Coordinates of C-alpha atoms in Angstrom, one line a residue:
M1 CA 112.5 -18.7 21.2
L2 CA 116.2 -17.6 21.2
P3 CA 118.4 -20.2 23.4
A4 CA 120.2 -19.6 27.1
R5 CA 123.9 -20.0 26.3
A6 CA 125.9 -21.5 29.0
A7 CA 129.8 -23.5 29.5
L8 CA 129.5 -26.7 31.6
V9 CA 133.3 -27.3 32.6
V10 CA 133.6 -31.7 32.5
A11 CA 136.7 -32.3 32.8
A12 CA 138.7 -30.2 29.7
A13 CA 135.6 -29.4 27.6
A14 CA 133.1 -26.7 28.0
V15 CA 129.5 -27.1 26.3
G16 CA 126.5 -25.0 25.4
L17 CA 123.4 -26.1 26.4
S18 CA 119.6 -24.9 25.6
A19 CA 116.8 -24.2 25.7
C20 CA 114.9 -21.3 23.9
L21 CA 112.5 -19.3 25.3
P22 CA 109.6 -18.2 22.4
A23 CA 109.4 -16.2 19.4
Q24 CA 106.3 -13.2 19.1
G25 CA 104.6 -13.8 17.3
S26 CA 101.2 -11.8 15.9
G27 CA 98.1 -11.2 13.9
G28 CA 97.8 -10.5 10.3
G29 CA 100.4 -13.3 9.0
A30 CA 103.5 -10.9 10.0
G31 CA 106.5 -12.6 11.1
P32 CA 107.7 -13.4 14.8
V33 CA 109.8 -11.3 16.4
P34 CA 112.2 -12.9 19.3
S35 CA 111.9 -10.7 22.4
A36 CA 114.2 -13.1 24.8
T37 CA 116.8 -14.2 25.9
A38 CA 118.0 -15.9 29.2
S39 CA 119.2 -13.1 30.7
V40 CA 116.8 -10.4 32.4
T41 CA 118.3 -7.8 31.1
A42 CA 118.5 -8.7 27.6
A43 CA 116.4 -5.8 24.6
P44 CA 112.8 -7.0 23.0
T45 CA 114.2 -6.3 20.3
S46 CA 117.3 -8.8 20.1
T47 CA 118.0 -11.3 16.9
V48 CA 121.2 -12.4 19.0
P49 CA 121.5 -15.6 20.7
P50 CA 123.2 -14.7 24.8
S51 CA 126.5 -15.7 24.8
T52 CA 126.8 -15.2 28.9
A53 CA 124.3 -17.7 31.0
P54 CA 122.0 -16.7 33.6
T55 CA 123.8 -17.2 37.2
S56 CA 120.6 -19.2 39.2
T57 CA 120.8 -22.2 39.9
A58 CA 118.9 -25.0 39.1
P59 CA 116.9 -27.5 40.7
A60 CA 118.4 -30.6 42.1
G61 CA 118.1 -33.6 39.7
T62 CA 117.3 -31.2 36.4
P63 CA 119.2 -31.8 33.3
G64 CA 119.1 -27.7 32.7
P65 CA 119.4 -25.8 29.7
S66 CA 120.8 -23.1 31.5
T67 CA 122.6 -23.5 34.3
P68 CA 126.1 -25.9 34.5
P69 CA 126.3 -29.0 36.7
T70 CA 129.5 -29.2 39.2
T71 CA 131.1 -32.2 38.3
G72 CA 130.3 -35.3 40.1
A73 CA 127.4 -34.0 41.0
T74 CA 124.7 -37.1 41.0
P75 CA 121.4 -34.8 41.0
T76 CA 118.1 -36.8 43.0
A77 CA 117.1 -39.3 39.8
G78 CA 113.7 -39.0 39.6
A79 CA 110.2 -41.3 40.5
T80 CA 109.6 -44.4 38.7
P81 CA 107.7 -44.0 35.4
S82 CA 104.8 -45.2 35.4
S83 CA 104.3 -46.3 31.5
S84 CA 107.0 -47.0 29.6
P85 CA 106.9 -45.8 25.3
A86 CA 106.4 -48.0 22.2
P87 CA 109.5 -48.8 20.4
G88 CA 109.1 -45.8 17.6
G89 CA 109.6 -46.2 13.1
G90 CA 109.7 -43.9 11.6
G91 CA 107.2 -45.0 10.0
G92 CA 106.4 -48.7 11.5
T93 CA 104.4 -48.8 14.9
P94 CA 104.6 -45.7 16.6
A95 CA 105.9 -44.7 18.6
A96 CA 102.4 -43.8 21.3
A97 CA 103.6 -43.4 24.3
A98 CA 101.4 -40.5 25.4
L99 CA 103.7 -39.6 28.4
S100 CA 104.0 -36.2 30.1
G101 CA 107.2 -34.7 31.4
T102 CA 108.7 -31.5 32.7
G103 CA 112.2 -29.4 31.0
Y104 CA 114.4 -27.5 33.9
A105 CA 111.9 -28.5 36.7
D106 CA 112.8 -30.8 39.6
H107 CA 111.4 -33.5 38.3
D108 CA 110.8 -35.0 42.0
E109 CA 108.7 -31.4 43.7
W110 CA 106.8 -31.6 39.5
A111 CA 106.0 -35.6 40.8
S112 CA 104.3 -34.5 44.2
W113 CA 103.2 -30.7 43.5
R114 CA 100.9 -32.7 40.4
G115 CA 100.2 -36.2 42.3
W116 CA 101.8 -38.8 40.3
P117 CA 105.3 -38.9 38.3
V118 CA 107.7 -37.5 35.8
Q119 CA 107.9 -40.1 33.1
I120 CA 110.1 -37.9 30.0
S121 CA 113.0 -34.9 30.8
E122 CA 114.7 -33.4 28.4
T123 CA 118.5 -32.1 28.4
W124 CA 120.2 -30.6 25.7
N125 CA 123.9 -31.2 23.2
D126 CA 124.6 -27.8 21.1
A127 CA 127.8 -28.1 23.0
K128 CA 130.9 -25.8 22.5
D129 CA 134.2 -26.2 21.7
P130 CA 136.2 -24.0 24.9
A131 CA 138.5 -23.4 22.8
T132 CA 136.6 -21.7 20.0
G133 CA 133.0 -21.0 21.0
V134 CA 132.2 -23.6 18.3
T135 CA 130.0 -26.0 18.9
T136 CA 132.0 -29.6 17.4
W137 CA 132.2 -33.2 16.9
G138 CA 134.1 -33.6 19.8
S139 CA 131.8 -31.7 21.8
M140 CA 128.8 -33.3 21.6
N141 CA 130.1 -36.6 21.6
G142 CA 130.9 -36.4 25.2
L143 CA 127.3 -36.1 25.8
Y144 CA 127.7 -34.4 29.6
T145 CA 124.3 -34.0 29.5
V146 CA 123.3 -37.3 29.3
K147 CA 125.6 -38.6 31.1
Q148 CA 125.6 -36.8 34.3
Y149 CA 121.9 -36.8 34.4
F150 CA 120.4 -39.1 33.4
T151 CA 123.0 -42.5 33.4
D152 CA 125.2 -41.1 36.6
A153 CA 121.8 -40.4 38.1
A154 CA 120.5 -43.7 37.4
W155 CA 117.3 -41.4 35.9
P156 CA 114.3 -44.1 35.4
G157 CA 112.4 -42.1 33.2
E158 CA 112.6 -41.4 29.7
L159 CA 115.0 -39.7 27.8
S160 CA 114.8 -36.3 25.4
L161 CA 117.4 -35.3 23.7
A162 CA 117.4 -32.0 21.2
Q163 CA 121.1 -33.2 19.1
P164 CA 122.2 -30.2 16.0
M165 CA 121.5 -32.0 12.5
F166 CA 125.1 -30.7 12.1
A167 CA 127.7 -29.5 14.2
G168 CA 128.9 -25.6 13.9
D169 CA 131.5 -25.5 10.5
Q170 CA 129.2 -27.7 8.6
N171 CA 125.6 -26.7 7.2
V172 CA 122.3 -27.9 5.7
R173 CA 124.0 -29.2 2.7
D174 CA 127.1 -30.7 4.2
C175 CA 125.4 -32.2 6.6
A176 CA 126.9 -34.8 9.4
T177 CA 129.3 -37.3 8.0
E178 CA 127.7 -40.2 8.3
D179 CA 130.8 -41.7 10.6
Q180 CA 130.0 -38.8 12.4
I181 CA 125.9 -39.5 13.8
S182 CA 127.4 -43.2 14.5
T183 CA 129.8 -42.1 16.1
L184 CA 127.8 -40.1 18.6
M185 CA 124.1 -42.2 18.3
N186 CA 127.2 -45.4 19.5
K187 CA 127.6 -43.1 22.4
L188 CA 124.4 -42.6 23.2
V189 CA 124.5 -46.5 23.3
E190 CA 127.1 -46.3 26.1
Y191 CA 124.9 -44.0 28.6
W192 CA 121.9 -45.0 27.6
P193 CA 121.8 -48.2 26.2
S194 CA 117.4 -48.9 26.5
K195 CA 118.2 -48.1 23.3
D196 CA 115.7 -45.9 22.7
A197 CA 115.8 -42.3 23.6
F198 CA 113.6 -39.3 21.8
I199 CA 115.9 -37.5 19.4
R200 CA 114.1 -33.7 18.9
L201 CA 116.6 -33.7 15.2
G202 CA 117.5 -30.3 14.0
W203 CA 114.9 -28.7 16.7
E204 CA 113.2 -25.5 16.4
F205 CA 115.2 -25.3 12.8
N206 CA 112.3 -22.7 11.3
G207 CA 113.2 -19.7 14.2
N208 CA 117.0 -17.9 13.6
W209 CA 118.9 -18.5 17.3
Y210 CA 120.6 -21.3 16.1
H211 CA 123.3 -22.4 13.9
W212 CA 121.1 -24.9 12.2
S213 CA 118.7 -22.0 11.2
V214 CA 117.0 -23.0 7.8
Q215 CA 115.9 -20.6 5.5
P216 CA 113.9 -20.3 2.4
G217 CA 114.9 -22.5 -0.6
D218 CA 116.6 -25.1 2.4
A219 CA 114.0 -27.2 2.3
E220 CA 115.5 -30.2 0.1
A221 CA 119.0 -30.4 1.9
F222 CA 116.9 -30.2 5.2
K223 CA 115.5 -33.7 4.6
A224 CA 117.7 -35.2 3.0
C225 CA 120.0 -34.5 5.3
W226 CA 117.2 -35.8 7.8
I227 CA 117.2 -39.5 6.1
R228 CA 120.7 -39.2 5.7
W229 CA 120.6 -39.5 10.2
H230 CA 117.3 -41.8 10.0
D231 CA 119.2 -44.1 8.0
V232 CA 121.8 -43.9 10.7
V233 CA 119.9 -43.9 13.7
K234 CA 118.3 -46.5 12.5
S235 CA 120.8 -49.1 11.6
I236 CA 122.2 -48.2 15.6
S237 CA 118.6 -49.0 17.4
P238 CA 115.3 -48.9 15.6
D239 CA 113.4 -47.3 19.3
F240 CA 115.8 -44.5 18.8
K241 CA 112.7 -42.4 17.6
L242 CA 113.1 -39.1 14.8
V243 CA 110.4 -35.9 16.1
W244 CA 110.2 -33.1 14.0
N245 CA 110.2 -30.6 16.5
P246 CA 109.8 -27.1 14.5
N247 CA 109.1 -23.6 16.7
A248 CA 105.4 -22.7 16.3
E249 CA 106.2 -19.4 14.0
S250 CA 108.8 -19.3 11.6
S251 CA 111.3 -16.5 12.5
N252 CA 111.3 -16.1 8.2
Q253 CA 108.0 -15.9 7.1
D254 CA 109.2 -16.7 3.2
V255 CA 110.7 -20.6 5.4
D256 CA 107.6 -22.6 4.9
V257 CA 108.2 -25.0 7.6
T258 CA 105.3 -28.0 5.6
E259 CA 107.8 -28.0 3.0
F260 CA 110.8 -29.3 5.6
W261 CA 108.8 -32.5 6.1
P262 CA 110.9 -35.4 5.2
G263 CA 107.7 -38.0 4.8
A264 CA 106.1 -40.3 7.7
Q265 CA 108.5 -43.0 7.0
Y266 CA 111.2 -41.1 8.1
V267 CA 109.6 -39.7 11.5
D268 CA 108.5 -41.5 14.0
A269 CA 106.3 -38.2 16.2
A270 CA 106.0 -34.2 15.4
G271 CA 105.4 -31.6 17.4
P272 CA 106.9 -28.6 18.1
D273 CA 107.3 -26.3 20.5
F274 CA 104.9 -23.9 22.1
Y275 CA 105.1 -21.5 24.4
A276 CA 101.8 -19.1 25.1
I277 CA 100.9 -16.3 23.3
S278 CA 99.3 -13.3 22.4
D279 CA 97.1 -12.3 18.3
N280 CA 97.0 -7.7 19.8
G281 CA 95.5 -9.0 23.1
Q282 CA 94.2 -11.9 22.7
L283 CA 95.0 -15.8 23.6
R284 CA 95.9 -17.3 20.1
D285 CA 93.1 -18.9 18.3
P286 CA 94.8 -22.5 18.3
D287 CA 92.9 -23.3 14.5
K288 CA 95.5 -20.2 13.6
R289 CA 97.2 -20.6 10.5
G290 CA 99.8 -19.1 9.3
P291 CA 100.2 -17.9 5.0
H292 CA 101.3 -20.9 3.7
G293 CA 98.4 -22.4 5.0
E294 CA 100.6 -24.0 7.7
P295 CA 98.8 -25.1 11.5
L296 CA 100.4 -21.7 13.8
G297 CA 98.4 -22.3 16.9
I298 CA 98.0 -25.5 19.0
G299 CA 95.0 -27.3 17.5
A300 CA 96.4 -26.5 13.5
W301 CA 100.1 -27.8 14.8
A302 CA 97.8 -30.8 16.1
A303 CA 95.7 -31.3 13.1
W304 CA 98.6 -30.9 10.5
V305 CA 100.5 -33.9 12.5
A306 CA 97.8 -36.4 12.9
E307 CA 97.1 -35.4 9.2
K308 CA 100.9 -37.1 8.4
G309 CA 100.4 -40.0 10.1
V310 CA 102.9 -39.7 13.4
P311 CA 102.2 -38.9 17.3
L312 CA 101.7 -35.3 18.8
A313 CA 104.4 -34.7 20.4
V314 CA 105.3 -30.8 21.7
P315 CA 109.0 -31.2 23.5
E316 CA 109.1 -28.4 25.0
W317 CA 105.3 -25.6 26.3
G318 CA 105.0 -22.8 28.3
V319 CA 103.3 -20.2 29.2
N320 CA 105.0 -16.9 28.5
D321 CA 104.2 -13.3 31.4
Q322 CA 105.7 -11.4 28.6
E323 CA 104.9 -8.6 26.9
W324 CA 103.6 -11.0 23.4
G325 CA 103.1 -13.3 26.0
S326 CA 100.2 -14.8 27.8
T327 CA 99.3 -16.5 31.7
D328 CA 95.5 -16.9 30.6
P329 CA 94.9 -20.1 32.4
A330 CA 93.2 -20.8 29.4
F331 CA 96.4 -21.7 28.0
I332 CA 96.6 -24.4 29.7
T333 CA 93.0 -25.7 29.0
Q334 CA 94.1 -25.9 25.2
M335 CA 97.2 -27.3 25.4
R336 CA 96.0 -30.4 27.7
T337 CA 92.5 -30.2 25.6
V338 CA 95.2 -31.4 22.2
F339 CA 97.5 -33.1 24.6
T340 CA 94.2 -35.5 25.8
T341 CA 92.4 -35.3 22.1
A342 CA 95.7 -36.8 20.9
A343 CA 96.1 -39.4 23.4
A344 CA 93.0 -41.6 22.1
S345 CA 93.5 -41.4 18.4
P346 CA 94.4 -43.5 15.9
T347 CA 97.7 -41.5 15.6
G348 CA 98.6 -40.5 19.3
L349 CA 100.5 -38.7 21.8
A350 CA 104.2 -39.4 21.6
Y351 CA 105.1 -36.6 24.8
E352 CA 105.0 -33.1 25.9
S353 CA 107.1 -31.6 28.8
Y354 CA 106.4 -28.7 30.9
F355 CA 109.3 -26.3 30.1
D356 CA 109.4 -24.6 33.3
G357 CA 113.0 -23.1 33.6
S358 CA 113.0 -21.1 37.2
K359 CA 115.2 -18.3 38.0
A360 CA 117.5 -18.6 35.1
Y361 CA 114.4 -17.3 32.7
S362 CA 112.9 -15.0 35.1
C363 CA 110.7 -16.9 35.6
K364 CA 108.6 -16.3 33.0
F365 CA 107.5 -19.7 32.7
T366 CA 106.7 -21.5 35.7
L367 CA 104.3 -23.3 37.2
H368 CA 105.8 -24.9 40.5
D369 CA 109.3 -23.8 41.2
K370 CA 110.7 -23.2 44.6
D371 CA 113.0 -20.5 43.6
C372 CA 110.3 -18.5 42.0
G373 CA 108.0 -19.0 44.8
Y374 CA 106.0 -21.8 43.9
D375 CA 102.2 -21.1 41.8
Y376 CA 104.0 -18.3 40.8
H377 CA 101.5 -17.7 37.8
Q378 CA 99.7 -19.3 40.2
A379 CA 96.3 -18.8 38.3
A380 CA 98.4 -21.0 35.7
A381 CA 99.4 -23.4 38.2
Q382 CA 96.3 -24.3 39.5
R383 CA 94.6 -25.5 35.9
Y384 CA 98.0 -26.9 35.8
K385 CA 97.3 -29.0 38.9
E386 CA 93.4 -29.7 38.1
L387 CA 94.1 -30.8 34.8
W388 CA 97.1 -32.9 35.4
T389 CA 95.4 -35.9 38.1
G390 CA 96.8 -38.7 36.0
P391 CA 98.6 -40.2 32.6
Y392 CA 96.9 -39.8 29.9
V393 CA 94.4 -42.9 28.8
R394 CA 95.9 -43.9 25.1
S395 CA 94.5 -45.8 21.9

């Protein structure tokens, strides 16, 4: 996946927010090739994230990754969720809330369409200094999207926050300092006083499109950095939940993503961001594994996470109408089957969140968005509506 980048001007700060697009999957164990950006003119083989944001406007109430909100605007809050997450604990009480949410979508419209509330919403905090374009602690500590779209909008659902492990002038061996982590988390408490957010720490770290992307040999440093975060985060609130959230497939085939697992005692939920991929023209086998035996298909990922003894989380997922992707409604069925099975399993489902994207992502992932035309990918949208008829049945 390649991120969409945007500048958010709030007071004197600019924020680069991102959600990601999928990396190309291919059969025979070949490595993923990033093949899209947020721009409709992106080159399929580019490995450099775009520096400009799309010009489309996010729906009201959307904590979107691509379009800056208007200063002082108050987005429409979503519907009241039908359930709340159980406390997390990193090896303690599992975060098996079995929530269903969206990212970059109109929450009220989505809830009305499927007939029940959006329970969890996504936002991103890879914030950039406006003068340098580098992700800094000063810019991240503003938590601008949390304040704008969650605090000020009185969002009644749950929060999923994508958070870098360190700033742009640091690396995985530096990590963040305990003071830097503490300052950020205390700021999050100010804006989210329930202190129970899901934190996607270093999301998609096995891709090659973020400054925190890992390389072969980084596993021990990554795990040490993760544990430092865990200890500080849990000291501020045991109910903040750390989500181990790689991309579904590593950009560098020498990276075995399973080596970056820090241990179930340090993780509250785990699972990949997963966008539909075609292998040789066919929808990817949900049980597919890679050259190291690592999971690649969604079923293989769910099984691997269950073996680790933590709840499954899939914070971003969606169809993908690019050549190497798929809009086959069978993909929607695959995802629903995995989520339903996980929710009823001993380890559980923490949450899943569909990334719709709207015109900011050229409608590549859209199921239900007014700017793309409702039910843009009609068969997939219909399958989603048929299967998402109410909250998950938990174990």
